[in-house]
Short mmCIF file of C-alpha atoms and ligand atoms in Angstrom, two decimals:
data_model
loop_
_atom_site.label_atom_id
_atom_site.label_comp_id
_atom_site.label_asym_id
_atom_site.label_seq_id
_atom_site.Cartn_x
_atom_site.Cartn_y
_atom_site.Cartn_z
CA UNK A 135 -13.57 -24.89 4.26
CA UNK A 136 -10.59 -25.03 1.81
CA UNK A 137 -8.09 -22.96 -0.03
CA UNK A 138 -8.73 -21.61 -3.21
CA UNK A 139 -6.32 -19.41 -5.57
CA UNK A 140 -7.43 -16.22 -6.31
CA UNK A 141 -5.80 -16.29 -9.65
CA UNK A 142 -6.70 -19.12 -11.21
CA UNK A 143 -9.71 -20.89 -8.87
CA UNK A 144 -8.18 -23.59 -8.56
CA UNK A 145 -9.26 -25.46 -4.87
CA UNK A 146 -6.91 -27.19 -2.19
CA UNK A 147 -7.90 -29.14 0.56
CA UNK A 148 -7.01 -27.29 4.14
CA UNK A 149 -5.48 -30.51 5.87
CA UNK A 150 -2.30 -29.81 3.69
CA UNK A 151 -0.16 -26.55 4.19
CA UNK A 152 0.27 -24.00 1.12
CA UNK A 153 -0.07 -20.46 0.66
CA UNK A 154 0.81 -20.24 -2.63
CA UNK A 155 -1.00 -22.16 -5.94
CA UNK A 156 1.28 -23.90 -9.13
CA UNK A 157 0.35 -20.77 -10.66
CA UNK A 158 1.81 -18.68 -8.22
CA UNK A 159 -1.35 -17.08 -7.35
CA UNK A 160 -1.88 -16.40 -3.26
CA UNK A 161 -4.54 -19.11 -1.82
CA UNK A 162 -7.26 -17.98 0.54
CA UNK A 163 -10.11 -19.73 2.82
CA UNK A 164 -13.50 -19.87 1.40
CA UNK A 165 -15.97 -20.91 3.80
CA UNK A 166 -19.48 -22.15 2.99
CA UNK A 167 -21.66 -19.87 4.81
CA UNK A 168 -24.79 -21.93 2.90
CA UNK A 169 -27.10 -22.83 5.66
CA UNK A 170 -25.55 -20.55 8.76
CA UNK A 171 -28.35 -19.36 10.69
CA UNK A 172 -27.08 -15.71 11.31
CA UNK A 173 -29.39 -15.03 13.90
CA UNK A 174 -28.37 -18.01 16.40
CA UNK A 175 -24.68 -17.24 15.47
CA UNK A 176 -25.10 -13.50 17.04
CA UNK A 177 -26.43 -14.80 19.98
CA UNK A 178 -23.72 -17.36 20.11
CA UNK A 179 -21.38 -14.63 19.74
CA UNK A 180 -22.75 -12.11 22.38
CA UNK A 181 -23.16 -14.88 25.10
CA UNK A 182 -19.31 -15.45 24.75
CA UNK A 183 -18.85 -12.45 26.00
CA UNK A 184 -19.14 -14.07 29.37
CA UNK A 185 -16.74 -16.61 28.84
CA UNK A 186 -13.32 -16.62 30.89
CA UNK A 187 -11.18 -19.67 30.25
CA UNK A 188 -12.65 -21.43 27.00
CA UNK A 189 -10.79 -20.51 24.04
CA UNK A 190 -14.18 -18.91 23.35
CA UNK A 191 -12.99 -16.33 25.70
CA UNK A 192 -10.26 -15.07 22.73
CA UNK A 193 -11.55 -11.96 20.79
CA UNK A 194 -10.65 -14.41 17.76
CA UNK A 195 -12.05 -17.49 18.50
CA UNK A 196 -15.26 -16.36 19.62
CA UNK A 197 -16.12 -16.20 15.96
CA UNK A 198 -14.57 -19.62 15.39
CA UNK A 199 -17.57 -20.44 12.95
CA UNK A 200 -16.52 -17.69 10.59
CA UNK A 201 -13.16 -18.09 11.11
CA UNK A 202 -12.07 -22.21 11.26
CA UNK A 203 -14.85 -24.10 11.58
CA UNK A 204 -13.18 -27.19 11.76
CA UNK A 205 -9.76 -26.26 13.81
CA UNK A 206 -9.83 -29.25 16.60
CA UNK A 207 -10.17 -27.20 19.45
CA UNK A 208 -7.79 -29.51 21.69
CA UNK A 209 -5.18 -27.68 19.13
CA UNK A 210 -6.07 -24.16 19.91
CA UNK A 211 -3.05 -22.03 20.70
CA UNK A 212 -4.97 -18.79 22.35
CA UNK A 213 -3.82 -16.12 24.77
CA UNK A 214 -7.05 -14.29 24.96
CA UNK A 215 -6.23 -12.32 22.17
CA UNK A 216 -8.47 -9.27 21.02
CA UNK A 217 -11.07 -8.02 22.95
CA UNK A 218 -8.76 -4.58 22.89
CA UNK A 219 -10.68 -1.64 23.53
CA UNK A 220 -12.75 0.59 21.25
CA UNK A 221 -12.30 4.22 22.19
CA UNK A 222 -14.27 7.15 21.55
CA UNK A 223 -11.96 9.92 20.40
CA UNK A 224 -10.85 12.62 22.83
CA UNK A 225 -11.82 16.36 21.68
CA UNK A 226 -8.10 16.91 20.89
CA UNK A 227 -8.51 14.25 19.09
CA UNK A 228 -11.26 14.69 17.33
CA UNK A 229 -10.30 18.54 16.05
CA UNK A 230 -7.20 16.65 14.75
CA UNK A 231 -9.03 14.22 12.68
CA UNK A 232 -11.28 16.83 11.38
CA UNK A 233 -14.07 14.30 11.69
CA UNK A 234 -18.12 14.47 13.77
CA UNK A 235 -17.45 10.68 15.40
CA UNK A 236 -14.31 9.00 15.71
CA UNK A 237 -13.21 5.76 17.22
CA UNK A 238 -10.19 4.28 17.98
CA UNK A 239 -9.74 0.10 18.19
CA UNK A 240 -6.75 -0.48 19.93
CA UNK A 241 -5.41 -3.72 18.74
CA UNK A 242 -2.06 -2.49 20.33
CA UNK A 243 -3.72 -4.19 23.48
CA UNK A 244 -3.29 -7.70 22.32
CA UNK A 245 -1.18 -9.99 24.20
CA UNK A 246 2.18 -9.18 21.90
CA UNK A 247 1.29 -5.95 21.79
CA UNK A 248 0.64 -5.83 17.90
CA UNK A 249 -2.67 -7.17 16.02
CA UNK A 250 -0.50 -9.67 14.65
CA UNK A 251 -2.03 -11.63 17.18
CA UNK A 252 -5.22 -11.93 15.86
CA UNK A 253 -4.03 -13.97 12.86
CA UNK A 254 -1.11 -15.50 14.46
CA UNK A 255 -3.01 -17.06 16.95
CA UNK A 256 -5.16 -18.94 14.19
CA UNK A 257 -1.38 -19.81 12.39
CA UNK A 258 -0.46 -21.43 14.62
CA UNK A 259 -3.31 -23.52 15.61
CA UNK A 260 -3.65 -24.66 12.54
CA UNK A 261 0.13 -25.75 11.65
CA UNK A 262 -0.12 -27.80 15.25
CA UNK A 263 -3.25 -29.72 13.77
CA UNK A 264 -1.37 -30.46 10.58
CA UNK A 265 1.60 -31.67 13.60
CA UNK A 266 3.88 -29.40 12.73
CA UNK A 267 6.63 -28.48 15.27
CA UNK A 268 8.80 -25.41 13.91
CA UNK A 269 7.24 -22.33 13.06
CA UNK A 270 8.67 -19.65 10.82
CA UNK A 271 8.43 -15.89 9.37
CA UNK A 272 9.78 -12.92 8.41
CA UNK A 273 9.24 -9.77 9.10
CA UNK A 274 10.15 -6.21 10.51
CA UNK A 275 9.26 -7.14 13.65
CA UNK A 276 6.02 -7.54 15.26
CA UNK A 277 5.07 -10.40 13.31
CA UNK A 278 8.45 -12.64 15.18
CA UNK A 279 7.21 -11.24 18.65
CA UNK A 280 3.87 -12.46 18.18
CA UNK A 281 4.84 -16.08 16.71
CA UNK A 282 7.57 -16.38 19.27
CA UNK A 283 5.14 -15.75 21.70
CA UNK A 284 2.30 -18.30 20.52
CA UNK A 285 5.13 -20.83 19.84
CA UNK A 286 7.08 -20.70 23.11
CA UNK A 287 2.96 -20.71 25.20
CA UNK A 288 2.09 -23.72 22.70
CA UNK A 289 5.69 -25.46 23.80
CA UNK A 290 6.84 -25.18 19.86
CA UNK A 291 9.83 -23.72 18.21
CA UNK A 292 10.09 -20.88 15.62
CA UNK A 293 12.75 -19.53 13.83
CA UNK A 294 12.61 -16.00 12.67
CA UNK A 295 14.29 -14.20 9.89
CA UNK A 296 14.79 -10.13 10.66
CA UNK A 297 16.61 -7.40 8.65
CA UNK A 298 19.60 -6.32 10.22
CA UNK A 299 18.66 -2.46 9.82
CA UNK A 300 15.58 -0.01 10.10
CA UNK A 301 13.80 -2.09 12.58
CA UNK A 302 12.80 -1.69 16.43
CA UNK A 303 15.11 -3.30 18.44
CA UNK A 304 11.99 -3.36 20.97
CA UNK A 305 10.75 -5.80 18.95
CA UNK A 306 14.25 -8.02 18.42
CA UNK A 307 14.76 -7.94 21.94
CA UNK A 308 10.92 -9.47 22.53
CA UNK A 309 11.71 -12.00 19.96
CA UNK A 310 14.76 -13.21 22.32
CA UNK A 311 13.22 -12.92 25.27
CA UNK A 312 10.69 -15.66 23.93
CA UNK A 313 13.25 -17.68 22.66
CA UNK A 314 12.99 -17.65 19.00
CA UNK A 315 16.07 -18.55 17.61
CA UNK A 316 16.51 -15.16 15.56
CA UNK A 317 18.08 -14.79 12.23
CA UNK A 318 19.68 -11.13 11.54
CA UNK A 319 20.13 -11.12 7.28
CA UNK A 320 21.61 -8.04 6.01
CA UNK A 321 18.44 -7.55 3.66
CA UNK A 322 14.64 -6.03 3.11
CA UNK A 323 11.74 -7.75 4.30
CA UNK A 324 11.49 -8.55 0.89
CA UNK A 325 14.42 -11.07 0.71
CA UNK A 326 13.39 -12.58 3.10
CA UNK A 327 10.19 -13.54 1.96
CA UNK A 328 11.55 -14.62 -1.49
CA UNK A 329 13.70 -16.83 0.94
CA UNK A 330 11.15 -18.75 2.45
CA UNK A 331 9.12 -19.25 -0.25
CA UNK A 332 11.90 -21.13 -1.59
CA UNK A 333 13.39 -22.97 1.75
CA UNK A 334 10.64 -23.46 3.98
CA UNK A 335 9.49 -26.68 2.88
CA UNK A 336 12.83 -28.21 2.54
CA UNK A 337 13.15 -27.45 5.93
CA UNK A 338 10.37 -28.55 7.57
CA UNK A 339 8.77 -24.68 8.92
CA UNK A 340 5.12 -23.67 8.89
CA UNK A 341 5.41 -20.00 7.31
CA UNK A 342 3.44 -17.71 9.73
CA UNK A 343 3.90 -15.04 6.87
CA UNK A 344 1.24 -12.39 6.60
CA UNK A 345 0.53 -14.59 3.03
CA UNK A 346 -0.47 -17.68 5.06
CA UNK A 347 -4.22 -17.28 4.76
CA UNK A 348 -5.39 -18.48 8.23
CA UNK A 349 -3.71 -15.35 9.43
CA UNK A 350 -5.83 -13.29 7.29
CA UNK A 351 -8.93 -15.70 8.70
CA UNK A 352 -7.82 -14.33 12.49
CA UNK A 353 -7.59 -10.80 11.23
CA UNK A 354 -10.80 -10.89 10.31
CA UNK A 355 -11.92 -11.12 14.00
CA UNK A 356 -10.75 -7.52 14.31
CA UNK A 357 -13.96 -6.33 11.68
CA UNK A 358 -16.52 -8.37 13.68
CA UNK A 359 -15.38 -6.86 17.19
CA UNK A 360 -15.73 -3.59 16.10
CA UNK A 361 -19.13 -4.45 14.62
CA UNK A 362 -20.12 -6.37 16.95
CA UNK A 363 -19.04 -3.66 19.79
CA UNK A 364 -21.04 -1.31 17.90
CA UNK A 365 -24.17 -3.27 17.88
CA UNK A 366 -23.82 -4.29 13.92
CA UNK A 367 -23.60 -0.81 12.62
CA UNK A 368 -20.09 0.41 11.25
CA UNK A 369 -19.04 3.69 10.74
CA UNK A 370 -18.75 5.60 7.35
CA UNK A 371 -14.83 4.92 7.31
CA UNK A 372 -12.61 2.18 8.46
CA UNK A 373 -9.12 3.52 7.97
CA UNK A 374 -5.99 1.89 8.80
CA UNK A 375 -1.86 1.54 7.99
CA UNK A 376 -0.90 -0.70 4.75
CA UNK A 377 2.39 -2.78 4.98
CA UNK A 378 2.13 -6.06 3.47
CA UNK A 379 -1.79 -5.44 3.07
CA UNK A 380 -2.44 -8.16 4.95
CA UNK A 381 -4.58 -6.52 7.56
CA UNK A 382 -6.30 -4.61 4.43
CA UNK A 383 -6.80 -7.74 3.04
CA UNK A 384 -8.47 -9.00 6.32
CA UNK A 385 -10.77 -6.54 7.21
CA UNK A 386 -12.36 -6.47 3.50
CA UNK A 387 -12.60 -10.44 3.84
CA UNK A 388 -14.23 -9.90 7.12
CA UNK A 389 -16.74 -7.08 5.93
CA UNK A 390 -17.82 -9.48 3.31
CA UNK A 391 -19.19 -12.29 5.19
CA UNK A 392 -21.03 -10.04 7.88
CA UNK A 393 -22.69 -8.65 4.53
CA UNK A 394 -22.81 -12.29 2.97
CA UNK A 395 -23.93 -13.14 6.64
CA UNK A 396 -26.87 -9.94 7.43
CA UNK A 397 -25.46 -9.28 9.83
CA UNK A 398 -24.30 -5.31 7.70
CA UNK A 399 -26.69 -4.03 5.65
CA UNK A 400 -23.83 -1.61 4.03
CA UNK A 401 -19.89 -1.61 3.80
CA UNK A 402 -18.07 0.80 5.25
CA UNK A 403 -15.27 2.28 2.58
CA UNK A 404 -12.11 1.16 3.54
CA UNK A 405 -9.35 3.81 3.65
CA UNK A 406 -5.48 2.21 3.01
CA UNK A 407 -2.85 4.69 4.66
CA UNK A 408 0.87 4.29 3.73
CA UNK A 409 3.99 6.20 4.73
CA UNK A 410 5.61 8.27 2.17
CA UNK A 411 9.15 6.42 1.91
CA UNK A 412 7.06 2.95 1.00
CA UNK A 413 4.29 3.56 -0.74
CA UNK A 414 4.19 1.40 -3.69
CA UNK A 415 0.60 0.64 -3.10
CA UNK A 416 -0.77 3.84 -3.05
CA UNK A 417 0.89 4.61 -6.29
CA UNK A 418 -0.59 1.85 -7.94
CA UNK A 419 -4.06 3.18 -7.30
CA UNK A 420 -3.18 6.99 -7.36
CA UNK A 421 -1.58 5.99 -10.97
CA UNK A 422 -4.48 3.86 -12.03
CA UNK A 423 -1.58 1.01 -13.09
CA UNK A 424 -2.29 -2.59 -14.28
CA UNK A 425 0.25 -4.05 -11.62
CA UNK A 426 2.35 -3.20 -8.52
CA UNK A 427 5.48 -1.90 -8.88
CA UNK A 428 7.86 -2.97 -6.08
CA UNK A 429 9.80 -0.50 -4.60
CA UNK A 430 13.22 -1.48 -4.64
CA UNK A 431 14.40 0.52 -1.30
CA UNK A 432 11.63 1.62 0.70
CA UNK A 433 12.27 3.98 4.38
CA UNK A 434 9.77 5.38 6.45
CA UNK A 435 10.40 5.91 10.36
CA UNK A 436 7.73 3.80 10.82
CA UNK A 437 9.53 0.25 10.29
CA UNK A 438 6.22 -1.78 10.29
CA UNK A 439 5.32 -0.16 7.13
CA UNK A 440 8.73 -0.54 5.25
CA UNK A 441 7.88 -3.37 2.92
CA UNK A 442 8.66 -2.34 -1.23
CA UNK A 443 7.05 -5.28 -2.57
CA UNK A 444 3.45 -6.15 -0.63
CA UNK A 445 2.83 -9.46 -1.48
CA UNK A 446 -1.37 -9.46 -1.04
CA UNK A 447 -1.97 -6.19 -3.25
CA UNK A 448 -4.27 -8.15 -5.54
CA UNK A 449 -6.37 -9.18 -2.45
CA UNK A 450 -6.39 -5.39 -1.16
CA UNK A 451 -7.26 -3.65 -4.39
CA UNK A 452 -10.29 -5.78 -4.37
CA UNK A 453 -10.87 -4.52 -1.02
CA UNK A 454 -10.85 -0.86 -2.34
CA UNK A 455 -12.97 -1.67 -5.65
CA UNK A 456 -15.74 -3.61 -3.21
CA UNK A 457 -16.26 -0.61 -0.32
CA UNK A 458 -15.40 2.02 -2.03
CA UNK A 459 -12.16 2.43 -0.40
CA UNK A 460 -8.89 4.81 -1.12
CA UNK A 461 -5.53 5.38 -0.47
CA UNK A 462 -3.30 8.28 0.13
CA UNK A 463 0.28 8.17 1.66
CA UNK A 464 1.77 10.84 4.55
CA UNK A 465 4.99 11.48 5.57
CA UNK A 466 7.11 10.36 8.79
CA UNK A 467 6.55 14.11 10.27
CA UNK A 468 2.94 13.98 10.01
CA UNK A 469 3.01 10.04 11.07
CA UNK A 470 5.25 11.22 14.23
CA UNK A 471 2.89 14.15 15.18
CA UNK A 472 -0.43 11.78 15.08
CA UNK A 473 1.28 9.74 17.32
CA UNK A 474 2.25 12.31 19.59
CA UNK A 475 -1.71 12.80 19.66
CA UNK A 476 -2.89 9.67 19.94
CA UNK A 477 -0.12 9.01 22.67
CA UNK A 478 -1.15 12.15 24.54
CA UNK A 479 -4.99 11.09 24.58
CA UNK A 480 -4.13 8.27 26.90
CA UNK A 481 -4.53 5.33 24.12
CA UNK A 482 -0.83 5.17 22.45
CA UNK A 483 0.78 3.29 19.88
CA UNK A 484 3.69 3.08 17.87
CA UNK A 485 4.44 5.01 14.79
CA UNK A 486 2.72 2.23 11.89
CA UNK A 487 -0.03 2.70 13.54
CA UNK A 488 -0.38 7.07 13.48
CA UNK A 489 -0.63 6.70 9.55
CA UNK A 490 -4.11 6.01 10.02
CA UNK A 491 -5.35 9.00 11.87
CA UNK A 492 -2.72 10.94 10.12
CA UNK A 493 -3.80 9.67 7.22
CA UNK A 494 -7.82 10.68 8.08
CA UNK A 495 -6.56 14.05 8.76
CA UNK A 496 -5.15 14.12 5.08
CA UNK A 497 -8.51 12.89 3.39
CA UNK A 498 -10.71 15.17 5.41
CA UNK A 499 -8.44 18.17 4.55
CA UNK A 500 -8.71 16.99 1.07
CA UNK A 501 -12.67 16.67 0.69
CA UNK A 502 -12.56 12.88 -0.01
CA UNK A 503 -13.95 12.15 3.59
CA UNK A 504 -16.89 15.03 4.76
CA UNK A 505 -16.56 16.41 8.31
CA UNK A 506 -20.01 14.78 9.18
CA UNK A 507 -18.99 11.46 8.43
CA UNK A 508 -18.07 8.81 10.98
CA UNK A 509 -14.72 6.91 10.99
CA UNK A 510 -12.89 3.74 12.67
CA UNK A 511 -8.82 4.10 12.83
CA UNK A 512 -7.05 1.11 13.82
CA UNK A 513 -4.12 1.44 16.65
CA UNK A 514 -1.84 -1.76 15.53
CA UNK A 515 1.03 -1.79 17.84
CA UNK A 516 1.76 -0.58 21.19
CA UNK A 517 3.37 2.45 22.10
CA UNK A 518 6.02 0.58 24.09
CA UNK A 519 7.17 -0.73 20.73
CA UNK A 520 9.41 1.55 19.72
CA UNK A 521 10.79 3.60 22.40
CA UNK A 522 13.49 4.97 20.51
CA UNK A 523 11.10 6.94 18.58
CA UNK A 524 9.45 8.18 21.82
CA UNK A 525 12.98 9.37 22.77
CA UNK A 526 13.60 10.98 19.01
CA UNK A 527 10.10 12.99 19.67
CA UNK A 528 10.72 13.93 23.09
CA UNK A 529 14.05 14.46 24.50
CA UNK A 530 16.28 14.87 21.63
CA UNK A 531 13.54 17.51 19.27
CA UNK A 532 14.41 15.07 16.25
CA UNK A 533 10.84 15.94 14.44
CA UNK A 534 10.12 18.98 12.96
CA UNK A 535 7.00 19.89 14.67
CA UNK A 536 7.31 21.16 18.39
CA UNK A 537 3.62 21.40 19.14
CA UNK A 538 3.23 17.81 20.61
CA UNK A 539 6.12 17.75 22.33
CA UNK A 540 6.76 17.24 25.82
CA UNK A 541 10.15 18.11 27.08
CA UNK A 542 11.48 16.79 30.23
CA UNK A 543 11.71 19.66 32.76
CA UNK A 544 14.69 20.45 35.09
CA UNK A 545 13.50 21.91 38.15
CA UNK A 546 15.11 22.48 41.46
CA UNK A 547 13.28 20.44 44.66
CA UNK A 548 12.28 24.10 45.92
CA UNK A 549 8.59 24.71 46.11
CA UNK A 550 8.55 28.03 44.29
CA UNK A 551 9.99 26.42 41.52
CA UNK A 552 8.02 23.52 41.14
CA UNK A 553 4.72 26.21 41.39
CA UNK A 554 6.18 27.76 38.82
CA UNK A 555 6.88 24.84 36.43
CA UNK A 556 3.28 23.58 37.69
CA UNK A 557 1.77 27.16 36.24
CA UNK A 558 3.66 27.18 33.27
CA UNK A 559 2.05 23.22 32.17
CA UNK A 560 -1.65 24.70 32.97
CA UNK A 561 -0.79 27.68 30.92
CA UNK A 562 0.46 25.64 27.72
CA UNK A 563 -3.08 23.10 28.22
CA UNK A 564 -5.16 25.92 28.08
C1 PLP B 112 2.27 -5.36 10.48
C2 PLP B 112 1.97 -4.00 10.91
C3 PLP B 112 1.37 -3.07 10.06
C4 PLP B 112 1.09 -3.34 8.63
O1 PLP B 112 0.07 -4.29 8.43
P1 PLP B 112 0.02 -5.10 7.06
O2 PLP B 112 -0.98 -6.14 7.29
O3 PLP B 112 1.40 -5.62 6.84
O4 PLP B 112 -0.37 -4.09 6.02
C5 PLP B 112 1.04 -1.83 10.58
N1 PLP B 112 1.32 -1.51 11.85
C6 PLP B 112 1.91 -2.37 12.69
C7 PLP B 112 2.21 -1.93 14.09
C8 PLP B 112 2.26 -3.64 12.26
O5 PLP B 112 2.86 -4.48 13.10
ZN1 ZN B 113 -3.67 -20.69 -9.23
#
């Protein structure tokens, strides 16, 4: 296991922290998978299931052998994270999508609330093996709750950096409660980033940014769950929000080694969904261009996805050129209405994470994916994330589309009344 640049190839030993080469290329992990007997490893993995208070009990570290072989266990920093539920679509849901089988993995059941945890988890491990004691990021949000979280249960410190505007306060007010010391910059996500890559050494921090590749190592875990739930066979489509791309980047790292591994006979094609307002990604593809151009001020409703300059799209075009895959981009409306869907069906999340079946909707209607085909969507974040959007939707009519919404409804404590109002709701299900 080391880091190598995906630039220039150059190789870094793992017992030192970097994320980025001289060249200024992004490192990753490469394992060496020579010699892995796939066969005992599934076993390995399935007989996990029945473990309760190892740190094999953690939807990541189960797969510790794909993941970080070597991480000193004694230095795992795990909350159980994954093992979040895999959901068969509702019929509502389904006629939405426009697809025959439909699933939904909802990572918004992790610990913080966000998949974050499924990298962060692995982040922070590994900075506490190196004996580091502060912990840093930035980020729009869920990526502070979830290190503030692992930080404050591992008895560490972190230090986050958050834009003073278009964010969830849901998530600020996490951040606090966990007792990050939290640092409001009037900025993008973007400036912030540039900031750490130039300070955080000086001062001493372990970036938890979604660049640091042992994050992307965790966020694998959320690929081999859903195979694994599914007995080894994945759906036609895995589609999911882009951001940063680091999840993108993940899942198309993960899909590799279970095809390196055997354990796939064929890759799913991965689907990239990003909101209108920040989209630079999608244009890049859509536009066929050499390079990413950043988007210099980037708003979407949906704050986890308002990042201009992605720092992994290298990584995640390869994703697209090895499965397949494509992008498209939808607007806040159509992101809000998903939700409303998904949030109705009983599973919820926040707004980021609509794109995706919003964004399914899109490539069905379009004839890029077929009706008969079979898809994945990936919930990332809770629905308890951002409440103020919740309120937007509901109470104050703020989205154009009034066929998901449900109104509050002033009724008199008579009985006739409340039959009425009672009569009225079966009417509109039906
Ligand atoms: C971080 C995040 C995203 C975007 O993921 P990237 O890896 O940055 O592309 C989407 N949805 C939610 C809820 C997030 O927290
Ligand atoms: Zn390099």
């Amino acid at each position: 296991m080391n880091f190598v640049c995906i630039d220039c190839g150059t190789q870094l030993p793992i017992g030192k922290f970097a994320y980025q080469c001289a060249c200024g290329g992004l490192l990753e992990v490469i394992h060496d998978f020579r010699g892995v007997d796939a066969e005992r490893l599934k076993r390995l993995f399935t007989e996990r299931l029945s473990e309760r208070m190892s740190p094999y009990a953690s939807g990541v570290w189960r797969y510790k052998e794909l993941i970080a072989p070597e991480q000193p266990e004694e230095m795992i920093c795990t909350k159980y994270e994954g093992n979040t539920g895999l959901y068969p679509a509702s019929w509502s849901l389904n006629r939405f999508a426009g697809v025959r089988g439909l699933w939904f993995k909802a990572q918004s059941e992790n610990p913080s609330g966000s998949f974050k945890d499924n990298g962060m988890t692995v982040a922070v491990s590994h900075g506490r093996s190196l004996g580091y004691k502060q912990f840093t990021c930035t980020s729009t949000g869920n990526t502070s709750s979830s290190l503030a979280m692992y930080a404050a249960f591992g008895g560490e410190s972190s230090c986050v950096f958050v834009p003073n505007k278009d964010i969830s306060i849901n998530k600020v007010l996490q951040t606090l409660a966990y007792g990050a010391t939290v640092i409001s910059f009037d900025g993008t996500y973007d400036d912030g980033i540039l900031f750490l890559e130039k300070h955080a050494d000086e001062l001493g921090l372990y970036v938890c940014n979604s660049v640091n590749p042992l994050r992307i190592e965790g966020q694998k875990s959320i690929v081999y769950e859903i195979a694994q739930s599914l007995n080894w066979q994945l759906p036609d489509w895995i589609v999911l929000p882009g951001g940063a791309l680091s999840n993108a980047t993940a899942l198309g790292k993960g899909l590799r080694d279970l095809k390196e591994l055997g354990f796939i006979e064929r890759l799913p094609r991965v689907a990239v969904v990003q909101a209108e307002g920040a989209s630079p990604f999608h244009q890049m593809m859509a536009e066929a261009m050499e390079e990413l151009a950043p988007q210099r001020e980037p708003y979407t409703r949906a704050s986890a996805l308002n990042i201009g300059n992605p720092p992994s799209w290298r990584k995640a075009r390869r994703v697209l050129e090895e499965t397949g895959g494509v992008t498209t981009s939808v607007s806040d409306a159509e992101i809000l209405d998903a939700k409303a869907v998904i949030d109705r069906s009983g599973i919820g999340c926040e707004p980021a994470s609509a794109a995706a079946l919003a964004g399914l909707r899109k490539l069905v209607r379009a004839g890029i994916a077929d009706k008969d085909e079979t898809a994945v969507c990936i919930l990332t974040g809770h629905l308890l994330k951002d409440t103020d959007a919740l309120k937007e939707y509901h109470l104050d009519a703020k989205w154009p589309s009034a066929a998901h919404r449900n109104a509050l409804v002033a009724s008199s404590l008579i009985r006739e009344d409340v039959s009425k109002h009672l009569r009225a709701a079966e009417a509109a299900r039906s």
